[in-house]
XYZ file of C-alpha atoms in Angstrom:
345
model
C 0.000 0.000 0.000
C 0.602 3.135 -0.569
C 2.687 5.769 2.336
C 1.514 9.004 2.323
C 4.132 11.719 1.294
C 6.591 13.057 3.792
C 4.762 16.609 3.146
C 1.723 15.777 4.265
C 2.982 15.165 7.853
C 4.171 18.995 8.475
C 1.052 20.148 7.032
C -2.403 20.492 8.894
C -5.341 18.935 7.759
C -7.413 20.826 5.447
C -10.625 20.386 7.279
C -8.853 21.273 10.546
C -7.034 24.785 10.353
C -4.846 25.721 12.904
C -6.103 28.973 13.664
C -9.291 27.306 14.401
C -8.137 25.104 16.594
C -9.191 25.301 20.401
C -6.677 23.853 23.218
C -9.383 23.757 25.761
C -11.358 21.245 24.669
C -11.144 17.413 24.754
C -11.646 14.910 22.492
C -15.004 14.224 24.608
C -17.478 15.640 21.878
C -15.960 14.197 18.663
C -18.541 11.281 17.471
C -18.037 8.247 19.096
C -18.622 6.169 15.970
C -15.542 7.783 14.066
C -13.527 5.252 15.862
C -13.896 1.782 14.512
C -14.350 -0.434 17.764
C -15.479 -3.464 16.122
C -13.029 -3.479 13.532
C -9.772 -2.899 16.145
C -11.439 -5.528 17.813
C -11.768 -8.570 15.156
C -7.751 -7.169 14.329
C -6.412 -7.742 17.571
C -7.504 -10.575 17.699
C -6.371 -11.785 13.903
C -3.073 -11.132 15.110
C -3.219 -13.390 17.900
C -4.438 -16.194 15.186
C -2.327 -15.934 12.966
C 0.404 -17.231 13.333
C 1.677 -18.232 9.581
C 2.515 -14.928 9.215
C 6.304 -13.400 9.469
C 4.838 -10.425 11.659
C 4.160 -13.507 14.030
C 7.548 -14.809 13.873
C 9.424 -12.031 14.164
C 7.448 -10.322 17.234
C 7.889 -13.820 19.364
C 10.704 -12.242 21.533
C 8.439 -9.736 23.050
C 4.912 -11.242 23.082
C 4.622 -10.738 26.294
C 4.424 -7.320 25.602
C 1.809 -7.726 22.811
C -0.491 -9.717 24.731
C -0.729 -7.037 27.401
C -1.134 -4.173 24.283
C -3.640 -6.152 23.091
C -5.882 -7.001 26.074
C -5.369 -3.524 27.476
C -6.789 -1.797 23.961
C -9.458 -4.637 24.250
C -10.472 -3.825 27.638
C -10.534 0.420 27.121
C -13.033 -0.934 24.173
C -14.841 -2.439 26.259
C -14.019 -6.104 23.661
C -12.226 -7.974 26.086
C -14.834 -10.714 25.301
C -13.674 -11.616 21.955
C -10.633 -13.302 23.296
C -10.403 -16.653 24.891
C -8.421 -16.209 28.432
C -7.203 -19.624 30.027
C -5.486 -19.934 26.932
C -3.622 -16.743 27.246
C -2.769 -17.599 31.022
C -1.417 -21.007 30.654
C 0.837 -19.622 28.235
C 1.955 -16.930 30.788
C 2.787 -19.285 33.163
C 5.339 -21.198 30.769
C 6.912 -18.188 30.299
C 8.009 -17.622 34.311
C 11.679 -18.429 34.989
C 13.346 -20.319 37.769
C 14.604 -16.771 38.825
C 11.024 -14.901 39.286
C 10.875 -12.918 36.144
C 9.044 -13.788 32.732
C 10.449 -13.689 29.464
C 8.835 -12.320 26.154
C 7.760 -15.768 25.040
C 8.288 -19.529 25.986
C 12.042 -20.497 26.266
C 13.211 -16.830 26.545
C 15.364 -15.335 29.238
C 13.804 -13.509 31.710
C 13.630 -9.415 31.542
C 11.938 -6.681 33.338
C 10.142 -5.250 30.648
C 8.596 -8.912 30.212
C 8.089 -9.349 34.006
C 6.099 -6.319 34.121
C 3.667 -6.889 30.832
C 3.253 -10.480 32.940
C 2.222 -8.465 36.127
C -0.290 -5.998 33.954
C -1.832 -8.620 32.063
C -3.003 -10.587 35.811
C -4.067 -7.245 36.859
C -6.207 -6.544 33.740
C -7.904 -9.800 34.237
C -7.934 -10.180 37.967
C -5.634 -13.203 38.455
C -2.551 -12.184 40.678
C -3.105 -15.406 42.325
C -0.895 -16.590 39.634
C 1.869 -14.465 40.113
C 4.755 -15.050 43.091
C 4.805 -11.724 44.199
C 7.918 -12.191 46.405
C 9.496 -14.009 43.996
C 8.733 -11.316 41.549
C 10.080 -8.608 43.869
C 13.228 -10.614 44.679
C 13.265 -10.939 41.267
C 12.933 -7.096 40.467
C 15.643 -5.799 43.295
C 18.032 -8.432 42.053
C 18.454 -6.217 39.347
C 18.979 -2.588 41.063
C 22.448 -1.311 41.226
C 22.894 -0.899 45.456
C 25.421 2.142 44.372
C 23.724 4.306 42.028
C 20.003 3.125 42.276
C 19.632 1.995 38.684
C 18.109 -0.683 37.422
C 19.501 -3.819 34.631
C 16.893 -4.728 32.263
C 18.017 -8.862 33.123
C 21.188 -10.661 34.443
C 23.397 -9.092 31.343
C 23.286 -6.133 32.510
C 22.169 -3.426 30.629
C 20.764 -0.395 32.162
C 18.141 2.106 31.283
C 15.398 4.455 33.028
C 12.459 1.906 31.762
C 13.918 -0.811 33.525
C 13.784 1.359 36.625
C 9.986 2.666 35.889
C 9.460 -1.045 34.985
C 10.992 -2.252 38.236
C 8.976 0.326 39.981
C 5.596 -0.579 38.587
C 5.863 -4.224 38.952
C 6.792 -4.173 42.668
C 4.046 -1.171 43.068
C 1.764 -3.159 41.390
C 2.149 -6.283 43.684
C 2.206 -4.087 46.632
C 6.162 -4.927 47.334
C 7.797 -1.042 46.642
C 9.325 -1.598 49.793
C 11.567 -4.434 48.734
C 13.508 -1.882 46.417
C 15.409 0.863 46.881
C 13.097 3.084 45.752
C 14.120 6.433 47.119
C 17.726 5.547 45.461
C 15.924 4.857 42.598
C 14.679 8.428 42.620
C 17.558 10.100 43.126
C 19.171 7.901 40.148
C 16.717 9.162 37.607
C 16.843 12.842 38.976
C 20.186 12.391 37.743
C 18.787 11.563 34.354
C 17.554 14.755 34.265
C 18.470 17.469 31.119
C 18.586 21.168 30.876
C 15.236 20.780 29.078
C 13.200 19.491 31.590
C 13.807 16.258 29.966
C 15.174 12.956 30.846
C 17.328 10.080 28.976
C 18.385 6.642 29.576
C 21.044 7.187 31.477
C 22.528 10.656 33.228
C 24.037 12.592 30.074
C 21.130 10.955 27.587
C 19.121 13.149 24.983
C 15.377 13.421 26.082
C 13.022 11.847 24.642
C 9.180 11.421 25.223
C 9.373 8.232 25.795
C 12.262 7.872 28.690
C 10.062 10.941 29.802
C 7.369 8.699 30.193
C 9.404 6.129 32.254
C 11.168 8.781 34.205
C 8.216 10.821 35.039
C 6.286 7.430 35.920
C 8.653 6.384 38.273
C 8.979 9.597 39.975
C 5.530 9.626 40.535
C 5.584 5.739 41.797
C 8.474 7.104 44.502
C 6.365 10.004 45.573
C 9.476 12.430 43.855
C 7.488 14.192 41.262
C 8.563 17.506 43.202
C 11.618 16.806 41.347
C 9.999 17.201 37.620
C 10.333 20.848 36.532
C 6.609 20.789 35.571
C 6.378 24.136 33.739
C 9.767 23.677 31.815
C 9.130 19.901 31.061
C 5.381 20.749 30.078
C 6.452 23.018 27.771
C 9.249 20.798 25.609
C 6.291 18.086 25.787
C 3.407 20.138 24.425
C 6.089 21.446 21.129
C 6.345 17.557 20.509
C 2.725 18.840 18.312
C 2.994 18.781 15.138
C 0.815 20.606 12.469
C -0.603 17.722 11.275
C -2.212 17.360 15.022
C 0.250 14.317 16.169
C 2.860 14.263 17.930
C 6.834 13.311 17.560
C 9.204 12.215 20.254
C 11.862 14.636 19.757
C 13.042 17.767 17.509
C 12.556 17.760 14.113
C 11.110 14.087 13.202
C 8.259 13.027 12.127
C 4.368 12.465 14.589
C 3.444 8.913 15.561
C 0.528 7.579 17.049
C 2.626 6.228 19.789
C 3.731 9.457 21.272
C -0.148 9.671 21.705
C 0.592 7.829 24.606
C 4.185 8.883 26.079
C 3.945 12.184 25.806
C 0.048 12.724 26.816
C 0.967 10.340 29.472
C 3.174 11.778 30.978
C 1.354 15.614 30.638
C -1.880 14.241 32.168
C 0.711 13.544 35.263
C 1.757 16.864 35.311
C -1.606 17.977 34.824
C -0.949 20.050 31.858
C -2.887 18.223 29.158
C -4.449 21.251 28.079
C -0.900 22.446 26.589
C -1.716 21.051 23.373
C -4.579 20.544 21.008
C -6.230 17.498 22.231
C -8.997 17.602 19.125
C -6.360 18.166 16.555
C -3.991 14.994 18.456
C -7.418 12.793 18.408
C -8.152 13.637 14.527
C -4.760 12.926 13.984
C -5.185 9.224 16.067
C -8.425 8.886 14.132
C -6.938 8.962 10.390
C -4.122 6.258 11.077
C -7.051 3.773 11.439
C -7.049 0.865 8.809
C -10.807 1.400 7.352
C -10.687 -2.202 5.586
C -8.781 -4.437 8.411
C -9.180 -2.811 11.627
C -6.032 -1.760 13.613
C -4.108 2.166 13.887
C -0.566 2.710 12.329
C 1.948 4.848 12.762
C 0.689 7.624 10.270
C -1.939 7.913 8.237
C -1.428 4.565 5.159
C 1.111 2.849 7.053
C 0.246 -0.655 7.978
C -1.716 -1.264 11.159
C -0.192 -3.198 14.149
C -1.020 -3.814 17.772
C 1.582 -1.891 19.370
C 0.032 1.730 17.296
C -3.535 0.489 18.188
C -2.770 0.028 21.893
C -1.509 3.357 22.241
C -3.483 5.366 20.230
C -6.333 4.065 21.850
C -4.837 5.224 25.145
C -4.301 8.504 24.031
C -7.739 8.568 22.950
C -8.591 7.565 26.354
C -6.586 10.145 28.266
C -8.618 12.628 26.012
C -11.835 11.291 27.208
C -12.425 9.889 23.720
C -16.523 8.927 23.959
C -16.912 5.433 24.267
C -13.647 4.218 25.572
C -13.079 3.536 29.335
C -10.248 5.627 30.897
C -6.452 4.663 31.215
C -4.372 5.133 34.425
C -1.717 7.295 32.737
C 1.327 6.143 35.913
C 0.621 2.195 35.290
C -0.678 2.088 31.781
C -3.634 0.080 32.908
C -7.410 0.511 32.702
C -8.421 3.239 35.601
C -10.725 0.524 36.826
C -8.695 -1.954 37.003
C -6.237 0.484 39.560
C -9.340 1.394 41.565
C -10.271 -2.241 41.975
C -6.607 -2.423 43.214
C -6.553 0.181 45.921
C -3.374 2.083 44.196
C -5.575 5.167 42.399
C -3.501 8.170 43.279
């Protein structure tokens, strides 16, 4: 199929001109039926099917990650019914390694990332029985650096500020944030922190919306968000819009659907969602839908995937999207679910 041309991305819609545009206002009046529920649904759950495909083959390393994406964007649809569950939770359970963590798939080494899609997955569908939670937490701090707080993504060694927000939200999630250094933690990612507002991966690293995401998450899991420069950080955040209406993850490149999600995110925990144009971000959301197969790309005539559908239905959701249930923007889970858990903050 057909991309779109690179122009078209730094120019705004036709139908939508800027001048008109109104920063105020949600996405809570745009007409529910623009968004294709039924067809996202019967495409999420294609891609769990089909398994012939190379999409399939290639994506087995982090599955883990796609089955949360996918039952999360199921659930905010209110379509969690069209997938078959005991089926998805036996195969969770051979993915748990001897040392407390899960891996993307069957046979794969354990990570944190994977560990905490595991954890949000038996959250979404109210089955923690299933999880160790000290193991899981032993697991988690096995992985924290005792002299600068950071965190390894698994036993290899690599570090990164989402395998501390990752660290974080599983042992928040399971009600073990005590079993980590957390205030260390903290003080690691402070140190993350750029001129900006920003954060990066490590101390030193460019920012980018979606360590922003990570760092400001975690911050706000350690009860240090008085750390965040909320005015300075809001602003870099809110010039991530683009004419078009979407949004980009740094300077100069092109919007994707994804920053829907890490950058509104992270905004809604500063409180400053109102910074951009929420209408023009959720037109912008709404025209990367696939109108024949279901599913939301990248950009507008890109092909659809779950990872883009996930998050730009959470972005629709933190725009209070009509229809959709809301998202808790700190653990990327439906609101509901969090109430149910006690942890709404």
């Amino acid at each position: 199929r057909a991309r779109a041309p690179p122009f078209a991305m730094s120019s705004a819609p036709v139908d939508d001109p800027i001048s008109s545009r109104d920063a105020g206002r949600d996405a809570s009046s745009l007409d529910a039926s623009v968004l294709t529920t039924n067809h996202h649904a019967s495409f999420i759950r294609r891609s769990s099917e089909d398994r012939d495909t190379v999409e399939f083959v290639l994506t087995e390393h982090l599955r883990m990650s796609g089955v949360y994406w996918g039952l999360t964007a199921l659930d905010l649809l209110g379509r969690l019914d069209v997938m078959e569950i005991e089926p998805i939770l036996n195969w969770l359970q051979q993915c748990k390694q001897t040392n407390g963590g899960y891996g993307g798939g069957v046979g794969h080494d354990a990570h944190v990332l994977y560990t905490l899609s595991a954890v949000q997955i038996c959250c979404l569908l109210d089955r923690l029985d299933l999880i160790d939670a000290d193991q899981v937490a032993k697991y988690c701090a096995s992985l924290q650096n005792k002299k600068d707080g950071s965190f390894s993504g698994d036993e290899w060694g690599e570090r990164d500020t989402r395998f501390s927000y990752c660290a974080l939200a599983c042992c928040a999630l399971l009600g073990k944030l005590e079993s980590i250094d957390h205030q260390l933690a903290a003080e690691y990612i402070i140190k993350c922190k750029n001129f900006d507002g920003g954060f990066g991966c490590e101390p030193g690293g460019e920012s980018h919306a979606g360590q922003i995401f990570t760092c400001v998450g975690a911050l706000a899991l350690c009860g240090r968000l008085d750390a965040v420069d909320s005015d300075l950080l809001g602003w870099w955040l809110c010039e991530r819009q683009v004419k078009a209406g979407g949004l980009n993850g740094r300077p100069e490149k092109l919007p994707d659907v994804c920053y829907s999600w890490w950058v509104l995110s992270s905004l809604q925990i500063l409180k400053r969602t109102h910074w951009i144009d929420r209408t023009a971000l959720a037109a912008f959301i709404l025209k990367c839908q696939d109108p024949e197969k279901g599913g939301i790309a990248d950009r507008p005539n890109d092909e659809p995937d779950v990872y883009h559908t996930f998050f730009g239905i959470a972005g629709l959701s933190l725009m209070n999207f009509p229809g959709l249930k809301k998202i808790d923007p700190v653990f990327a889970l439906p609101a509901h679910v969090v109430q149910r858990m006690g942890l709404e903050k």
